[in-house]
Short mmCIF file of C-alpha atoms and ligand atoms in Angstrom, two decimals:
data_model
loop_
_atom_site.label_atom_id
_atom_site.label_comp_id
_atom_site.label_asym_id
_atom_site.label_seq_id
_atom_site.Cartn_x
_atom_site.Cartn_y
_atom_site.Cartn_z
CA MET A 1 49.81 -43.99 -31.47
CA LYS A 2 49.22 -40.28 -29.09
CA ILE A 3 47.58 -39.05 -26.10
CA LYS A 4 46.52 -35.64 -25.89
CA PHE A 5 44.93 -34.00 -22.74
CA ALA A 6 42.87 -31.66 -23.20
CA GLY A 7 40.50 -31.38 -20.38
CA ALA A 8 40.49 -32.44 -16.78
CA ALA A 9 44.18 -32.38 -16.40
CA LYS A 10 44.84 -31.29 -13.01
CA THR A 11 40.95 -30.44 -12.25
CA VAL A 12 38.13 -32.47 -12.42
CA THR A 13 36.05 -31.10 -14.88
CA GLY A 14 36.57 -30.52 -18.66
CA SER A 15 36.91 -34.48 -19.35
CA LYS A 16 38.82 -34.50 -22.86
CA HIS A 17 41.93 -37.09 -23.82
CA LEU A 18 42.44 -37.18 -27.98
CA ILE A 19 43.54 -40.43 -29.08
CA GLU A 20 45.17 -40.08 -32.55
CA LEU A 21 46.61 -42.87 -34.56
CA TRP A 22 49.42 -43.27 -36.81
CA ASP A 23 47.32 -42.60 -39.73
CA ASN A 24 46.45 -38.95 -38.21
CA LYS A 25 42.48 -40.55 -37.58
CA LYS A 26 41.47 -38.57 -34.12
CA VAL A 27 38.88 -40.52 -31.59
CA LEU A 28 38.27 -38.25 -28.51
CA LEU A 29 37.42 -39.54 -25.09
CA ASP A 30 34.58 -37.74 -24.07
CA CYS A 31 33.75 -33.78 -24.53
CA GLY A 32 33.02 -32.03 -21.04
CA MET A 33 32.50 -28.11 -20.51
CA TYR A 34 34.84 -27.40 -17.53
CA GLN A 35 32.56 -25.79 -14.68
CA GLY A 36 33.13 -23.88 -11.74
CA LEU A 37 35.95 -22.74 -12.31
CA GLY A 38 35.46 -19.14 -11.54
CA LYS A 39 35.64 -16.08 -14.48
CA GLN A 40 38.13 -18.44 -16.45
CA THR A 41 35.46 -21.07 -16.77
CA PHE A 42 34.29 -19.29 -20.15
CA GLU A 43 37.12 -18.91 -21.96
CA LEU A 44 38.88 -22.54 -20.84
CA ASN A 45 35.22 -23.68 -22.76
CA ASP A 46 35.58 -20.98 -25.48
CA ASN A 47 39.39 -21.97 -26.23
CA ASP A 48 39.48 -25.44 -26.99
CA VAL A 49 43.17 -27.35 -27.41
CA ILE A 50 41.05 -29.74 -29.67
CA GLU A 51 40.32 -28.91 -33.37
CA PRO A 52 37.02 -29.93 -33.81
CA THR A 53 36.82 -30.54 -38.02
CA GLU A 54 39.60 -32.93 -37.89
CA LEU A 55 37.71 -35.58 -35.66
CA ASP A 56 36.59 -38.95 -36.55
CA ALA A 57 34.43 -39.56 -33.21
CA ILE A 58 33.58 -39.32 -30.16
CA LEU A 59 33.10 -42.08 -27.56
CA LEU A 60 31.17 -40.32 -24.23
CA SER A 61 31.44 -42.21 -21.07
CA HIS A 62 28.52 -40.71 -18.94
CA ALA A 63 26.00 -37.92 -19.56
CA HIS A 64 27.35 -35.54 -17.25
CA ILE A 65 27.96 -32.36 -18.49
CA ASP A 66 31.68 -32.17 -17.40
CA HIS A 67 31.88 -35.36 -19.88
CA SER A 68 29.59 -34.04 -22.20
CA GLY A 69 28.89 -30.44 -22.28
CA LEU A 70 30.90 -29.58 -24.87
CA ILE A 71 29.69 -32.19 -27.55
CA PRO A 72 26.47 -29.64 -28.99
CA LYS A 73 29.97 -27.04 -29.38
CA TYR A 74 32.28 -29.33 -31.39
CA VAL A 75 28.99 -30.18 -33.42
CA LYS A 76 28.25 -26.49 -34.22
CA ASP A 77 32.13 -25.80 -35.01
CA GLY A 78 32.18 -28.12 -37.95
CA PHE A 79 32.30 -32.24 -36.40
CA GLU A 80 30.12 -34.05 -38.57
CA GLY A 81 30.81 -37.92 -37.07
CA PRO A 82 28.99 -40.30 -34.52
CA ILE A 83 29.12 -40.00 -31.03
CA TYR A 84 28.77 -43.41 -29.27
CA CYS A 85 27.24 -43.62 -26.14
CA THR A 86 25.32 -46.20 -24.09
CA LYS A 87 21.67 -46.22 -24.31
CA ALA A 88 20.52 -44.44 -21.14
CA THR A 89 23.60 -42.19 -21.39
CA PHE A 90 22.06 -41.11 -24.71
CA ALA A 91 18.54 -40.82 -23.41
CA LEU A 92 20.21 -38.94 -20.06
CA CYS A 93 22.21 -36.39 -22.63
CA GLN A 94 18.57 -35.66 -24.41
CA ILE A 95 17.59 -33.43 -21.31
CA MET A 96 21.58 -32.53 -19.81
CA LEU A 97 22.33 -31.13 -23.14
CA ARG A 98 18.90 -29.37 -23.77
CA ASP A 99 19.60 -27.87 -20.10
CA SER A 100 22.71 -26.91 -20.33
CA ALA A 101 22.28 -25.06 -23.54
CA PHE A 102 18.88 -23.66 -21.75
CA ILE A 103 21.40 -22.33 -18.78
CA GLN A 104 24.17 -20.80 -20.68
CA GLU A 105 21.12 -19.08 -22.57
CA PHE A 106 19.74 -17.86 -19.84
CA ASP A 107 23.29 -16.89 -18.07
CA VAL A 108 24.49 -15.23 -20.21
CA ARG A 109 21.27 -12.51 -21.04
CA TYR A 110 21.43 -11.76 -17.81
CA SER A 111 25.37 -11.31 -17.61
CA ASN A 112 24.91 -8.93 -20.62
CA LYS A 113 22.06 -7.45 -19.17
CA ARG A 114 23.83 -6.93 -15.78
CA ASN A 115 27.09 -5.79 -17.57
CA ASN A 116 25.07 -2.99 -19.25
CA ARG A 117 27.10 -5.18 -22.81
CA SER A 118 26.23 -3.61 -26.36
CA GLU A 119 25.04 -6.00 -29.10
CA LYS A 120 29.07 -5.69 -30.21
CA ASP A 121 30.23 -6.67 -27.11
CA ALA A 122 27.00 -9.16 -25.81
CA TYR A 123 28.57 -12.68 -24.69
CA GLU A 124 27.40 -15.21 -26.72
CA PRO A 125 26.61 -18.77 -25.38
CA LEU A 126 28.93 -21.54 -26.33
CA TYR A 127 26.23 -23.38 -28.61
CA GLU A 128 22.10 -23.26 -28.26
CA GLN A 129 18.85 -26.11 -28.69
CA GLU A 130 19.46 -25.80 -32.40
CA ASP A 131 22.99 -27.48 -31.84
CA VAL A 132 22.44 -29.90 -29.52
CA SER A 133 18.79 -31.39 -32.17
CA GLN A 134 21.66 -31.76 -34.15
CA ALA A 135 24.51 -33.59 -32.10
CA LEU A 136 21.59 -35.74 -31.33
CA GLU A 137 21.04 -36.65 -34.42
CA GLN A 138 24.94 -38.25 -34.63
CA PHE A 139 24.46 -40.47 -31.43
CA VAL A 140 24.75 -43.77 -31.87
CA ILE A 141 24.09 -46.48 -29.42
CA VAL A 142 26.46 -48.97 -28.45
CA GLU A 143 25.85 -52.32 -26.44
CA GLU A 144 27.18 -52.90 -23.25
CA ASN A 145 30.06 -55.14 -23.18
CA VAL A 146 29.83 -55.62 -26.78
CA GLN A 147 33.24 -54.56 -28.60
CA THR A 148 32.10 -51.98 -31.29
CA ALA A 149 34.34 -51.10 -35.01
CA ILE A 150 34.97 -47.03 -33.96
CA ILE A 151 37.36 -46.29 -37.27
CA ASP A 152 40.02 -48.74 -38.99
CA GLY A 153 42.77 -49.58 -35.92
CA ILE A 154 39.73 -49.14 -32.97
CA LYS A 155 37.63 -50.99 -31.58
CA ALA A 156 35.65 -49.71 -28.41
CA THR A 157 34.27 -52.08 -25.15
CA PHE A 158 31.79 -50.07 -22.85
CA ILE A 159 31.95 -51.35 -19.60
CA PRO A 160 29.62 -50.16 -17.12
CA ASN A 161 31.65 -48.57 -14.09
CA GLY A 162 28.87 -47.61 -11.27
CA HIS A 163 29.38 -44.02 -11.30
CA ILE A 164 25.73 -43.22 -12.52
CA LEU A 165 22.54 -44.43 -14.78
CA GLY A 166 24.17 -45.71 -18.19
CA SER A 167 28.10 -44.55 -17.32
CA ALA A 168 30.72 -46.96 -18.41
CA ALA A 169 34.73 -47.28 -18.68
CA ILE A 170 35.85 -47.00 -22.57
CA TYR A 171 38.35 -50.48 -23.37
CA LEU A 172 40.17 -49.37 -26.33
CA ASP A 173 41.66 -52.30 -28.74
CA ILE A 174 43.82 -50.32 -31.06
CA ASP A 175 45.34 -51.85 -34.30
CA GLU A 176 48.61 -49.84 -35.82
CA ILE A 177 50.65 -51.69 -38.28
CA SER A 178 52.76 -53.58 -35.96
CA GLU A 179 51.82 -52.79 -32.86
CA LYS A 180 48.48 -53.83 -30.93
CA THR A 181 47.94 -51.79 -27.49
CA SER A 182 45.14 -52.11 -25.18
CA VAL A 183 44.09 -48.50 -23.42
CA LEU A 184 41.37 -48.54 -20.84
CA PHE A 185 39.47 -45.18 -19.91
CA THR A 186 37.86 -45.89 -16.50
CA ALA A 187 36.04 -42.54 -16.69
CA ASP A 188 34.41 -41.71 -13.19
CA ILE A 189 34.80 -44.90 -11.36
CA GLY A 190 32.00 -45.68 -9.39
CA ARG A 191 31.43 -47.28 -5.61
CA PHE A 192 30.65 -50.57 -4.48
CA ASN A 193 27.41 -51.50 -2.75
CA THR A 194 25.81 -47.90 -3.02
CA SER A 195 22.19 -47.21 -3.06
CA LEU A 196 21.40 -47.15 -6.46
CA ILE A 197 23.03 -48.31 -9.29
CA LYS A 198 24.66 -51.97 -9.84
CA ASP A 199 28.18 -52.24 -8.73
CA PRO A 200 31.19 -51.67 -11.37
CA GLU A 201 32.50 -54.52 -13.77
CA ILE A 202 35.91 -54.69 -13.36
CA PRO A 203 37.40 -54.10 -16.46
CA PRO A 204 40.32 -56.37 -18.12
CA PHE A 205 43.76 -56.14 -18.15
CA ALA A 206 45.11 -52.94 -20.42
CA ASP A 207 48.47 -52.13 -21.48
CA ILE A 208 47.72 -47.96 -21.20
CA LEU A 209 45.61 -46.64 -18.18
CA ILE A 210 43.96 -42.95 -17.99
CA CYS A 211 42.29 -42.97 -14.39
CA GLU A 212 40.16 -40.81 -12.36
CA SER A 213 41.48 -39.53 -9.25
CA THR A 214 38.61 -37.28 -7.18
CA TYR A 215 39.21 -38.67 -4.18
CA GLY A 216 42.45 -40.26 -4.44
CA ASP A 217 43.33 -39.23 -0.96
CA ARG A 218 40.43 -39.54 0.78
CA LEU A 219 37.91 -43.08 2.04
CA HIS A 220 34.62 -42.44 2.59
CA ASP A 221 32.35 -43.26 5.13
CA THR A 222 29.35 -46.18 4.83
CA THR A 223 26.33 -45.16 2.34
CA ILE A 224 24.66 -46.09 6.05
CA ASP A 225 26.53 -43.53 7.76
CA ALA A 226 25.00 -40.91 5.15
CA GLU A 227 21.86 -41.73 5.79
CA GLN A 228 21.98 -41.03 9.35
CA ALA A 229 23.90 -37.69 9.15
CA ILE A 230 20.99 -36.49 6.84
CA LEU A 231 18.25 -37.78 9.13
CA ASN A 232 20.41 -36.06 11.90
CA ALA A 233 20.54 -33.09 9.73
CA ILE A 234 16.94 -33.35 9.29
CA ILE A 235 16.07 -33.32 12.80
CA TYR A 236 17.98 -30.91 14.03
CA THR A 237 17.44 -28.53 11.48
CA VAL A 238 13.41 -28.55 10.37
CA LYS A 239 12.26 -30.47 13.53
CA GLU A 240 14.80 -28.41 16.35
CA LYS A 241 15.26 -25.48 14.45
CA LYS A 242 12.48 -24.85 12.78
CA GLY A 243 14.62 -24.16 9.83
CA LYS A 244 14.77 -25.27 6.27
CA LEU A 245 17.38 -27.75 5.29
CA ILE A 246 18.83 -27.12 1.60
CA ILE A 247 20.99 -29.67 -0.09
CA PRO A 248 22.46 -28.97 -3.77
CA ALA A 249 22.77 -32.49 -5.52
CA PHE A 250 23.19 -33.18 -8.95
CA SER A 251 19.87 -33.73 -10.70
CA LEU A 252 20.27 -37.00 -12.42
CA GLY A 253 22.32 -39.71 -9.61
CA ARG A 254 22.52 -37.96 -6.18
CA THR A 255 19.26 -36.67 -5.99
CA GLN A 256 17.04 -39.96 -6.70
CA GLU A 257 19.62 -41.56 -4.21
CA ILE A 258 19.04 -39.00 -1.78
CA VAL A 259 15.31 -39.94 -2.38
CA PHE A 260 15.65 -43.25 -2.20
CA ALA A 261 17.04 -42.63 1.03
CA LEU A 262 14.85 -40.85 2.39
CA ASN A 263 11.71 -43.04 0.89
CA LYS A 264 13.78 -45.77 3.57
CA LEU A 265 13.74 -43.78 6.27
CA ASP A 266 9.95 -43.00 5.59
CA LEU A 267 8.76 -46.80 5.66
CA HIS A 268 10.80 -47.39 8.54
CA GLY A 269 8.69 -44.63 9.98
CA LEU A 270 12.02 -42.57 10.82
CA LEU A 271 11.64 -39.56 8.74
CA PRO A 272 9.63 -36.59 10.96
CA GLU A 273 6.30 -35.59 9.93
CA ILE A 274 7.93 -33.03 7.15
CA LYS A 275 7.39 -31.14 3.96
CA ILE A 276 10.45 -32.33 0.99
CA TYR A 277 10.80 -30.82 -1.88
CA VAL A 278 12.79 -31.71 -5.25
CA ASP A 279 13.28 -28.42 -6.74
CA SER A 280 14.40 -30.00 -10.77
CA PRO A 281 12.33 -29.80 -13.33
CA LEU A 282 15.57 -31.76 -15.09
CA ALA A 283 15.53 -34.15 -11.73
CA VAL A 284 11.93 -34.47 -12.39
CA ASP A 285 13.24 -36.06 -16.03
CA ALA A 286 16.30 -37.52 -14.83
CA THR A 287 14.13 -39.45 -12.19
CA VAL A 288 12.09 -40.31 -15.09
CA ILE A 289 14.35 -42.08 -17.32
CA THR A 290 16.20 -43.98 -14.32
CA LYS A 291 13.00 -45.62 -13.76
CA GLN A 292 12.95 -46.55 -17.63
CA PHE A 293 16.27 -48.24 -17.28
CA SER A 294 16.00 -49.80 -13.68
CA TYR A 295 17.81 -52.65 -15.33
CA LEU A 296 20.61 -51.13 -14.29
CA LEU A 297 19.72 -50.04 -10.78
CA ASN A 298 20.67 -52.68 -7.61
CA SER A 299 18.96 -55.79 -6.14
CA GLN A 300 17.44 -52.96 -3.06
CA VAL A 301 15.96 -51.32 -5.80
CA GLN A 302 14.69 -54.04 -8.43
CA ARG A 303 12.63 -55.82 -5.13
CA PHE A 304 11.04 -52.19 -4.60
CA ILE A 305 9.92 -51.93 -8.17
CA ASP A 306 9.10 -55.49 -8.09
CA SER A 307 6.42 -54.81 -4.88
CA ARG A 308 5.14 -51.99 -6.97
CA SER A 309 6.11 -49.26 -5.17
CA ASP A 310 7.73 -46.31 -6.23
CA PRO A 311 11.48 -45.49 -5.05
CA PHE A 312 11.28 -42.08 -6.00
CA GLY A 313 8.03 -40.68 -4.53
CA PHE A 314 6.39 -41.10 -1.45
CA GLU A 315 3.60 -38.90 0.39
CA LYS A 316 5.73 -36.24 1.77
CA LEU A 317 7.60 -35.66 -1.24
CA THR A 318 6.94 -33.27 -3.83
CA TYR A 319 8.54 -32.21 -7.09
CA VAL A 320 8.77 -28.89 -7.99
CA LYS A 321 8.48 -28.04 -12.09
CA LYS A 322 7.37 -25.14 -12.33
CA LYS A 323 9.59 -21.81 -12.07
CA GLU A 324 7.01 -19.70 -9.81
CA ASP A 325 6.25 -22.85 -7.46
CA SER A 326 10.02 -22.56 -7.03
CA GLN A 327 10.19 -18.97 -6.71
CA LYS A 328 7.33 -19.26 -3.72
CA LEU A 329 9.78 -21.50 -2.12
CA ASN A 330 12.31 -19.10 -2.24
CA THR A 331 10.37 -16.71 0.71
CA SER A 332 8.22 -18.64 2.10
CA LYS A 333 9.28 -19.30 6.15
CA GLU A 334 7.83 -23.27 6.47
CA PRO A 335 10.47 -25.29 7.75
CA CYS A 336 11.25 -28.23 4.81
CA VAL A 337 13.89 -30.28 3.06
CA ILE A 338 14.77 -28.78 -0.29
CA ILE A 339 16.65 -30.77 -2.55
CA SER A 340 17.93 -28.45 -5.68
CA ALA A 341 20.38 -28.44 -8.55
CA ALA A 342 23.57 -27.74 -9.24
CA GLY A 343 25.60 -30.03 -6.84
CA MET A 344 27.96 -27.08 -6.44
CA ALA A 345 25.83 -24.55 -6.36
CA ASP A 346 27.38 -22.29 -8.73
CA ALA A 347 24.55 -22.49 -11.00
CA GLY A 348 20.32 -23.30 -10.91
CA ARG A 349 17.67 -23.45 -8.35
CA VAL A 350 19.65 -23.87 -5.35
CA LYS A 351 21.75 -21.32 -5.91
CA HIS A 352 18.83 -18.75 -5.10
CA HIS A 353 17.49 -21.00 -2.17
CA ILE A 354 21.10 -20.39 -0.46
CA PHE A 355 21.21 -16.79 -1.70
CA HIS A 356 17.75 -16.60 0.26
CA GLY A 357 18.60 -18.54 2.61
CA ILE A 358 22.00 -17.96 3.93
CA GLU A 359 21.65 -15.19 6.13
CA ASN A 360 19.51 -17.08 8.46
CA ALA A 361 20.94 -19.11 11.24
CA ARG A 362 18.08 -21.46 11.21
CA ASN A 363 18.75 -22.91 8.09
CA THR A 364 21.62 -25.00 7.01
CA ILE A 365 23.14 -25.93 3.77
CA LEU A 366 24.06 -29.77 3.41
CA PHE A 367 26.78 -30.62 0.82
CA VAL A 368 26.39 -33.95 -0.05
CA GLY A 369 29.11 -34.17 -3.08
CA TYR A 370 32.03 -33.27 -4.75
CA ALA A 371 32.41 -29.29 -5.18
CA GLU A 372 35.07 -27.47 -7.48
CA PRO A 373 37.69 -25.16 -4.49
CA ASN A 374 36.03 -21.70 -6.30
CA SER A 375 32.97 -22.65 -6.51
CA LEU A 376 29.79 -21.19 -4.32
CA GLY A 377 29.54 -24.70 -2.62
CA GLY A 378 33.46 -25.05 -2.74
CA LYS A 379 34.02 -21.60 -0.77
CA LEU A 380 31.07 -22.94 1.86
CA GLN A 381 32.55 -26.00 2.27
CA ARG A 382 36.07 -24.61 3.33
CA GLY A 383 34.16 -22.50 5.98
CA GLU A 384 33.89 -18.47 4.31
CA LYS A 385 32.67 -16.39 6.59
CA GLU A 386 30.90 -14.41 3.37
CA VAL A 387 30.71 -14.78 -0.13
CA THR A 388 29.32 -12.85 -3.17
CA ILE A 389 25.98 -14.00 -5.07
CA PHE A 390 24.32 -12.88 -7.94
CA GLY A 391 27.15 -9.91 -7.09
CA GLU A 392 25.93 -9.26 -4.18
CA SER A 393 27.63 -9.86 -0.80
CA LYS A 394 25.81 -12.37 1.61
CA ARG A 395 26.82 -12.88 5.05
CA VAL A 396 27.25 -17.47 5.95
CA GLU A 397 24.68 -17.66 9.43
CA ALA A 398 23.41 -20.51 8.09
CA GLU A 399 24.96 -23.98 9.05
CA ILE A 400 27.14 -25.81 6.36
CA LYS A 401 27.72 -29.26 6.64
CA VAL A 402 29.39 -31.85 4.44
CA VAL A 403 28.20 -35.74 4.23
CA SER A 404 31.06 -37.02 1.41
CA SER A 405 29.97 -40.43 1.79
CA LEU A 406 27.46 -40.01 -1.06
CA SER A 407 29.77 -39.52 -3.30
CA ALA A 408 29.09 -41.61 -7.16
CA HIS A 409 33.17 -41.63 -7.12
CA GLY A 410 34.86 -44.33 -5.22
CA ASP A 411 37.72 -43.54 -2.57
CA TYR A 412 41.34 -44.34 -3.08
CA LYS A 413 40.16 -47.76 -2.10
CA GLU A 414 37.80 -48.39 -4.41
CA MET A 415 39.62 -47.09 -6.91
CA ILE A 416 42.75 -49.09 -6.64
CA SER A 417 39.96 -52.67 -5.79
CA TYR A 418 38.48 -50.91 -9.64
CA LEU A 419 42.06 -52.17 -11.01
CA LYS A 420 42.20 -55.08 -9.43
CA ASN A 421 42.58 -57.26 -12.84
CA GLN A 422 45.68 -55.02 -13.60
CA ASP A 423 49.57 -56.20 -13.42
CA PRO A 424 51.27 -53.02 -12.45
CA SER A 425 54.44 -54.16 -13.92
CA LYS A 426 53.42 -54.48 -17.07
CA VAL A 427 50.91 -51.71 -17.44
CA ARG A 428 53.34 -49.55 -19.63
CA LYS A 429 52.02 -45.93 -18.42
CA LEU A 430 49.49 -44.91 -16.27
CA PHE A 431 48.22 -41.33 -16.11
CA LEU A 432 46.30 -39.65 -13.62
CA VAL A 433 43.19 -37.31 -14.84
CA HIS A 434 40.19 -35.73 -13.49
CA GLY A 435 41.54 -34.82 -9.99
CA GLU A 436 42.70 -31.68 -7.90
CA GLU A 437 47.13 -31.22 -8.21
CA LYS A 438 47.77 -31.93 -4.55
CA VAL A 439 44.93 -34.93 -4.37
CA ILE A 440 46.59 -36.45 -7.98
CA GLU A 441 50.25 -36.82 -6.10
CA ASN A 442 48.86 -37.84 -3.05
CA TYR A 443 46.85 -40.37 -5.51
CA ALA A 444 49.80 -41.41 -7.84
CA GLY A 445 52.12 -41.82 -4.81
CA ARG A 446 50.04 -44.75 -3.33
CA LEU A 447 50.05 -46.40 -7.01
CA ARG A 448 53.47 -46.29 -7.56
CA LYS A 449 54.15 -47.92 -4.19
CA ILE A 450 51.66 -51.05 -5.27
CA GLY A 451 54.31 -50.95 -7.82
CA TYR A 452 52.85 -48.82 -11.10
CA ARG A 453 55.95 -47.97 -12.61
CA ASP A 454 55.32 -45.17 -14.79
CA VAL A 455 52.72 -43.01 -13.13
CA VAL A 456 51.97 -39.48 -14.76
CA ILE A 457 49.69 -36.64 -14.17
CA PRO A 458 48.83 -34.93 -17.88
CA GLU A 459 49.13 -31.03 -17.77
CA ARG A 460 45.96 -29.47 -19.99
CA GLY A 461 47.71 -29.75 -23.95
CA GLU A 462 50.34 -31.88 -22.49
CA SER A 463 50.99 -35.04 -26.07
CA PHE A 464 52.35 -38.44 -25.29
CA GLU A 465 53.82 -40.53 -27.85
CA LEU A 466 53.30 -44.00 -27.02
ZN1 ZN B 501 30.61 -38.08 -13.54
#
């Protein structure tokens, strides 16, 4: 067998890893879109190193666009096979992929108009709604922890990994003529004791590991510290400075986590009298789906639901769906909290909130998750004093704060304890993906220290015979 790394190689987006058997059968692990890499993003997504028509199946770890976002493009380009994932991932993909098509159509139209491209030279979106509809027809739901035959020679088990609703590591039992090999693809590893999703389940030993490394050089604070940090930011910005607290957050996962945290703070009487807006139609839909799959949530949220309270709704909170209401918030002077997507701030409604609020020193922009260094979020987190938004140069007068402990990715300690059923002396090869180059190298050093002999950091397009 061979493994080819087609994305998330020395980067954190574009997750795509190809398993190729001796008889040329091919199965793709994830089909993610590159995001937040500036100008080259479109190129990377458009010029792939994989031929979709040659694939026999896609196995999808979770619904985040950097893992699922190119599926409709593959379908458009001729992939006709099944796409396996858990039930919650399928439910989420229905809204996530439609939203992705919508954003692309919008962005491409905007960019063509802005750059006065003629009809002949106009950019086209990677895919459109009808491609999403066709792709959704090809999804096949698998049950968690039940081995499923994918093609001759490959069986897959989806093992919940605590990252977001429906997310799973994918464990492959590969049976080739004379050899049996097990491969564990961790996908994005969640955290232990988080406020929303059940803890990751520890997967069994595998001969070959493909591991994520997003926070391979870092230890997170506890969730309690994160909740306190958000509360402090609210009191300081909204009550004392009378400004807006803008929180860029993934619509799926992070938004529900923050809303639940704020709900608890409110119940304890700690939240001042303020208005909180969740400004993201996608977050509204993702919240509905999260409630439908409450069995995947941890006991704390379950208790909430059992006592008939809504974990994601309380009096001070308003969900904003309509575009006009979002635009009103852009220009309103009311001190408030705005939670809006996207988390890296380089797309979605939050970009407009930042555009309008960044030159006002009363405001605070609070990042609660990972942002690509080249994205707007990455630049702000790095402390740049001037940024370009929608082609306009803006002075950074608002305060920039970061709370990393709410991350949906484990830190290096959590990632290593996730691998506790692995025997480093017996693992044949450990591939590190889904991390920035420096971080991956750091994490590779830690893994070698605990006994992993063959730790490899693949390049995009690199292939390994196993
Ligand atoms: Zn993810």
